[in-house]
């Protein structure tokens, strides 16, 4: 009994995952996109609104340590009190 429930749940998840909209993003009926930002001539499109900015998604810095270096003494790195 439990196996059949798991199969039904898995099948429903697979079916629901295929229900994505692949068309262009448009506002719901009766609503419009937000107004243009102050100083801009055009309103942003739906795709521009969902694209994260570089501040929201910064680039990764993969700076590798090329050689071992001795750490400098940090006078503010104090042991915990107590």
mmCIF file of N, CA and C in Angstrom, residues 1-75:
data_model
loop_
_atom_site.group_PDB
_atom_site.id
_atom_site.type_symbol
_atom_site.label_atom_id
_atom_site.label_comp_id
_atom_site.label_asym_id
_atom_site.label_seq_id
_atom_site.Cartn_x
_atom_site.Cartn_y
_atom_site.Cartn_z
ATOM 1 N N UNK A 1 0.829 -1.195 0.000
ATOM 2 C CA UNK A 1 0.000 0.000 0.000
ATOM 3 C C UNK A 1 0.863 1.244 0.000
ATOM 4 N N UNK A 2 1.902 1.271 0.814
ATOM 5 C CA UNK A 2 2.754 2.447 0.896
ATOM 6 C C UNK A 2 3.556 2.644 -0.383
ATOM 7 N N UNK A 3 3.947 1.556 -1.037
ATOM 8 C CA UNK A 3 4.718 1.663 -2.270
ATOM 9 C C UNK A 3 3.885 2.310 -3.363
ATOM 10 N N UNK A 4 2.614 1.956 -3.447
ATOM 11 C CA UNK A 4 1.764 2.548 -4.480
ATOM 12 C C UNK A 4 1.532 4.035 -4.219
ATOM 13 N N UNK A 5 1.441 4.426 -2.956
ATOM 14 C CA UNK A 5 1.302 5.852 -2.622
ATOM 15 C C UNK A 5 2.549 6.629 -3.023
ATOM 16 N N UNK A 6 3.710 6.030 -2.801
ATOM 17 C CA UNK A 6 4.957 6.679 -3.188
ATOM 18 C C UNK A 6 5.045 6.836 -4.703
ATOM 19 N N UNK A 7 4.606 5.818 -5.430
ATOM 20 C CA UNK A 7 4.643 5.876 -6.891
ATOM 21 C C UNK A 7 3.694 6.949 -7.401
ATOM 22 N N UNK A 8 2.502 7.030 -6.829
ATOM 23 C CA UNK A 8 1.536 8.046 -7.227
ATOM 24 C C UNK A 8 2.073 9.441 -6.915
ATOM 25 N N UNK A 9 2.672 9.632 -5.746
ATOM 26 C CA UNK A 9 3.229 10.927 -5.381
ATOM 27 C C UNK A 9 4.373 11.306 -6.313
ATOM 28 N N UNK A 10 5.238 10.368 -6.618
ATOM 29 C CA UNK A 10 6.351 10.642 -7.520
ATOM 30 C C UNK A 10 5.851 10.968 -8.920
ATOM 31 N N UNK A 11 4.861 10.236 -9.402
ATOM 32 C CA UNK A 11 4.307 10.494 -10.732
ATOM 33 C C UNK A 11 3.653 11.873 -10.789
ATOM 34 N N UNK A 12 2.951 12.263 -9.732
ATOM 35 C CA UNK A 12 2.313 13.579 -9.730
ATOM 36 C C UNK A 12 3.354 14.694 -9.702
ATOM 37 N N UNK A 13 4.453 14.495 -8.989
ATOM 38 C CA UNK A 13 5.524 15.489 -8.977
ATOM 39 C C UNK A 13 6.167 15.633 -10.351
ATOM 40 N N UNK A 14 6.356 14.513 -11.042
ATOM 41 C CA UNK A 14 6.939 14.561 -12.384
ATOM 42 C C UNK A 14 6.000 15.280 -13.340
ATOM 43 N N UNK A 15 4.720 15.014 -13.239
ATOM 44 C CA UNK A 15 3.746 15.658 -14.122
ATOM 45 C C UNK A 15 3.664 17.148 -13.835
ATOM 46 N N UNK A 16 3.652 17.533 -12.558
ATOM 47 C CA UNK A 16 3.576 18.947 -12.202
ATOM 48 C C UNK A 16 4.839 19.710 -12.571
ATOM 49 N N UNK A 17 5.975 19.050 -12.561
ATOM 50 C CA UNK A 17 7.217 19.748 -12.902
ATOM 51 C C UNK A 17 7.274 20.096 -14.382
ATOM 52 N N UNK A 18 6.477 19.446 -15.204
ATOM 53 C CA UNK A 18 6.470 19.718 -16.641
ATOM 54 C C UNK A 18 5.472 20.801 -17.015
ATOM 55 N N UNK A 19 4.841 21.451 -16.045
ATOM 56 C CA UNK A 19 3.802 22.435 -16.328
ATOM 57 C C UNK A 19 4.336 23.864 -16.369
ATOM 58 N N UNK A 20 5.566 24.073 -16.733
ATOM 59 C CA UNK A 20 6.136 25.413 -16.751
ATOM 60 C C UNK A 20 5.750 26.186 -17.994
ATOM 61 N N UNK A 21 5.616 27.501 -17.868
ATOM 62 C CA UNK A 21 5.311 28.360 -18.996
ATOM 63 C C UNK A 21 6.615 28.721 -19.691
ATOM 64 N N UNK A 22 6.671 28.541 -20.989
ATOM 65 C CA UNK A 22 7.896 28.812 -21.730
ATOM 66 C C UNK A 22 7.785 30.089 -22.554
ATOM 67 N N UNK A 23 6.663 30.800 -22.505
ATOM 68 C CA UNK A 23 6.469 32.013 -23.295
ATOM 69 C C UNK A 23 7.053 33.233 -22.602
ATOM 70 N N UNK A 24 6.906 34.371 -23.249
ATOM 71 C CA UNK A 24 7.390 35.633 -22.685
ATOM 72 C C UNK A 24 6.563 35.998 -21.452
ATOM 73 N N UNK A 25 7.192 36.662 -20.507
ATOM 74 C CA UNK A 25 6.499 37.074 -19.291
ATOM 75 C C UNK A 25 5.630 38.292 -19.585
ATOM 76 N N UNK A 26 4.402 38.241 -19.142
ATOM 77 C CA UNK A 26 3.466 39.343 -19.320
ATOM 78 C C UNK A 26 2.716 39.551 -18.016
ATOM 79 N N UNK A 27 2.309 40.793 -17.725
ATOM 80 C CA UNK A 27 1.557 41.027 -16.489
ATOM 81 C C UNK A 27 0.159 40.404 -16.593
ATOM 82 N N UNK A 28 -0.463 40.093 -15.460
ATOM 83 C CA UNK A 28 -1.821 39.547 -15.474
ATOM 84 C C UNK A 28 -2.801 40.540 -16.105
ATOM 85 N N UNK A 29 -3.937 40.036 -16.541
ATOM 86 C CA UNK A 29 -4.960 40.891 -17.157
ATOM 87 C C UNK A 29 -5.386 41.991 -16.198
ATOM 88 N N UNK A 30 -5.486 43.219 -16.701
ATOM 89 C CA UNK A 30 -5.919 44.347 -15.893
ATOM 90 C C UNK A 30 -4.788 45.019 -15.125
ATOM 91 N N UNK A 31 -3.566 44.495 -15.211
ATOM 92 C CA UNK A 31 -2.441 45.098 -14.517
ATOM 93 C C UNK A 31 -1.354 45.445 -15.534
ATOM 94 N N UNK A 32 -0.456 46.341 -15.131
ATOM 95 C CA UNK A 32 0.624 46.722 -16.029
ATOM 96 C C UNK A 32 1.957 46.562 -15.314
ATOM 97 N N UNK A 33 3.020 46.648 -16.102
ATOM 98 C CA UNK A 33 4.354 46.582 -15.526
ATOM 99 C C UNK A 33 4.619 47.839 -14.709
ATOM 100 N N UNK A 34 5.583 47.822 -13.802
ATOM 101 C CA UNK A 34 5.890 49.012 -13.009
ATOM 102 C C UNK A 34 6.311 50.179 -13.901
ATOM 103 N N UNK A 35 6.156 51.373 -13.365
ATOM 104 C CA UNK A 35 6.556 52.569 -14.094
ATOM 105 C C UNK A 35 8.067 52.581 -14.301
ATOM 106 N N UNK A 36 8.504 53.378 -15.265
ATOM 107 C CA UNK A 36 9.934 53.499 -15.520
ATOM 108 C C UNK A 36 10.608 54.187 -14.333
ATOM 109 N N UNK A 37 11.831 53.783 -14.063
ATOM 110 C CA UNK A 37 12.607 54.371 -12.983
ATOM 111 C C UNK A 37 12.892 55.827 -13.328
ATOM 112 N N UNK A 38 12.968 56.674 -12.315
ATOM 113 C CA UNK A 38 13.224 58.088 -12.533
ATOM 114 C C UNK A 38 14.500 58.266 -13.345
ATOM 115 N N UNK A 39 14.399 58.981 -14.435
ATOM 116 C CA UNK A 39 15.546 59.230 -15.295
ATOM 117 C C UNK A 39 15.641 58.287 -16.480
ATOM 118 N N UNK A 40 14.857 57.216 -16.485
ATOM 119 C CA UNK A 40 14.852 56.270 -17.599
ATOM 120 C C UNK A 40 13.716 56.609 -18.549
ATOM 121 N N UNK A 41 13.927 56.375 -19.830
ATOM 122 C CA UNK A 41 12.916 56.700 -20.828
ATOM 123 C C UNK A 41 11.897 55.578 -21.002
ATOM 124 N N UNK A 42 12.306 54.327 -20.787
ATOM 125 C CA UNK A 42 11.429 53.190 -21.059
ATOM 126 C C UNK A 42 11.160 52.387 -19.796
ATOM 127 N N UNK A 43 10.014 51.700 -19.806
ATOM 128 C CA UNK A 43 9.694 50.756 -18.726
ATOM 129 C C UNK A 43 10.538 49.509 -18.895
ATOM 130 N N UNK A 44 10.900 48.859 -17.799
ATOM 131 C CA UNK A 44 11.639 47.594 -17.931
ATOM 132 C C UNK A 44 10.705 46.486 -18.409
ATOM 133 N N UNK A 45 11.241 45.539 -19.158
ATOM 134 C CA UNK A 45 10.455 44.389 -19.616
ATOM 135 C C UNK A 45 10.375 43.365 -18.494
ATOM 136 N N UNK A 46 9.550 42.365 -18.682
ATOM 137 C CA UNK A 46 9.422 41.307 -17.685
ATOM 138 C C UNK A 46 10.726 40.567 -17.461
ATOM 139 N N UNK A 47 11.447 40.303 -18.536
ATOM 140 C CA UNK A 47 12.733 39.609 -18.418
ATOM 141 C C UNK A 47 13.744 40.459 -17.653
ATOM 142 N N UNK A 48 13.749 41.762 -17.884
ATOM 143 C CA UNK A 48 14.677 42.641 -17.169
ATOM 144 C C UNK A 48 14.348 42.703 -15.681
ATOM 145 N N UNK A 49 13.064 42.585 -15.349
ATOM 146 C CA UNK A 49 12.666 42.653 -13.944
ATOM 147 C C UNK A 49 13.086 41.419 -13.149
ATOM 148 N N UNK A 50 13.153 40.256 -13.798
ATOM 149 C CA UNK A 50 13.512 39.047 -13.052
ATOM 150 C C UNK A 50 14.996 38.713 -13.147
ATOM 151 N N UNK A 51 15.766 39.443 -13.950
ATOM 152 C CA UNK A 51 17.204 39.212 -14.046
ATOM 153 C C UNK A 51 17.884 39.868 -12.845
ATOM 154 N N UNK A 52 18.604 39.088 -12.017
ATOM 155 C CA UNK A 52 19.239 39.681 -10.839
ATOM 156 C C UNK A 52 20.369 40.627 -11.243
ATOM 157 N N UNK A 53 20.517 41.670 -10.466
ATOM 158 C CA UNK A 53 21.597 42.628 -10.724
ATOM 159 C C UNK A 53 22.923 42.036 -10.263
ATOM 160 N N UNK A 54 24.012 42.674 -10.640
ATOM 161 C CA UNK A 54 25.318 42.182 -10.202
ATOM 162 C C UNK A 54 25.478 42.342 -8.699
ATOM 163 N N UNK A 55 24.759 43.289 -8.103
ATOM 164 C CA UNK A 55 24.830 43.455 -6.658
ATOM 165 C C UNK A 55 24.104 42.309 -5.957
ATOM 166 N N UNK A 56 23.022 41.813 -6.554
ATOM 167 C CA UNK A 56 22.282 40.706 -5.969
ATOM 168 C C UNK A 56 22.974 39.373 -6.222
ATOM 169 N N UNK A 57 23.761 39.289 -7.279
ATOM 170 C CA UNK A 57 24.437 38.051 -7.639
ATOM 171 C C UNK A 57 25.875 38.389 -8.044
ATOM 172 N N UNK A 58 26.745 38.647 -7.069
ATOM 173 C CA UNK A 58 28.108 39.069 -7.394
ATOM 174 C C UNK A 58 28.906 37.955 -8.055
ATOM 175 N N UNK A 59 29.915 38.362 -8.803
ATOM 176 C CA UNK A 59 30.791 37.377 -9.429
ATOM 177 C C UNK A 59 31.680 36.741 -8.371
ATOM 178 N N UNK A 60 32.070 35.536 -8.635
ATOM 179 C CA UNK A 60 32.892 34.799 -7.685
ATOM 180 C C UNK A 60 34.362 35.117 -7.925
ATOM 181 N N UNK A 61 35.084 35.276 -6.853
ATOM 182 C CA UNK A 61 36.512 35.532 -6.947
ATOM 183 C C UNK A 61 37.242 34.251 -6.557
ATOM 184 N N UNK A 62 37.853 33.610 -7.527
ATOM 185 C CA UNK A 62 38.580 32.367 -7.273
ATOM 186 C C UNK A 62 40.079 32.634 -7.237
ATOM 187 N N UNK A 63 40.484 33.397 -6.267
ATOM 188 C CA UNK A 63 41.898 33.703 -6.128
ATOM 189 C C UNK A 63 42.551 32.575 -5.336
ATOM 190 N N UNK A 64 43.397 31.845 -5.998
ATOM 191 C CA UNK A 64 44.026 30.697 -5.363
ATOM 192 C C UNK A 64 45.256 31.127 -4.582
ATOM 193 N N UNK A 65 45.504 30.416 -3.514
ATOM 194 C CA UNK A 65 46.701 30.649 -2.719
ATOM 195 C C UNK A 65 47.856 29.984 -3.461
ATOM 196 N N UNK A 66 48.806 30.755 -3.915
ATOM 197 C CA UNK A 66 49.887 30.227 -4.740
ATOM 198 C C UNK A 66 51.048 29.683 -3.885
ATOM 199 N N UNK A 67 51.251 30.234 -2.739
ATOM 200 C CA UNK A 67 52.314 29.740 -1.869
ATOM 201 C C UNK A 67 51.902 29.984 -0.425
ATOM 202 N N UNK A 68 52.478 29.233 0.474
ATOM 203 C CA UNK A 68 52.154 29.430 1.867
ATOM 204 C C UNK A 68 52.826 30.687 2.381
ATOM 205 N N UNK A 69 52.059 31.443 3.095
ATOM 206 C CA UNK A 69 52.582 32.669 3.676
ATOM 207 C C UNK A 69 52.273 32.669 5.161
ATOM 208 N N UNK A 70 53.212 33.174 5.929
ATOM 209 C CA UNK A 70 53.008 33.256 7.363
ATOM 210 C C UNK A 70 52.022 34.388 7.646
ATOM 211 N N UNK A 71 51.097 34.130 8.539
ATOM 212 C CA UNK A 71 50.109 35.154 8.888
ATOM 213 C C UNK A 71 50.756 36.246 9.705
ATOM 214 N N UNK A 72 50.367 37.463 9.416
ATOM 215 C CA UNK A 72 50.877 38.586 10.193
ATOM 216 C C UNK A 72 50.165 38.631 11.542
ATOM 217 N N UNK A 73 50.846 39.148 12.521
ATOM 218 C CA UNK A 73 50.281 39.259 13.861
ATOM 219 C C UNK A 73 49.140 40.286 13.846
ATOM 220 N N UNK A 74 48.006 39.900 14.418
ATOM 221 C CA UNK A 74 46.834 40.790 14.489
ATOM 222 C C UNK A 74 46.634 41.177 15.943
ATOM 223 N N UNK A 75 46.886 42.429 16.271
ATOM 224 C CA UNK A 75 46.796 42.857 17.674
ATOM 225 C C UNK A 75 45.346 42.930 18.166
#
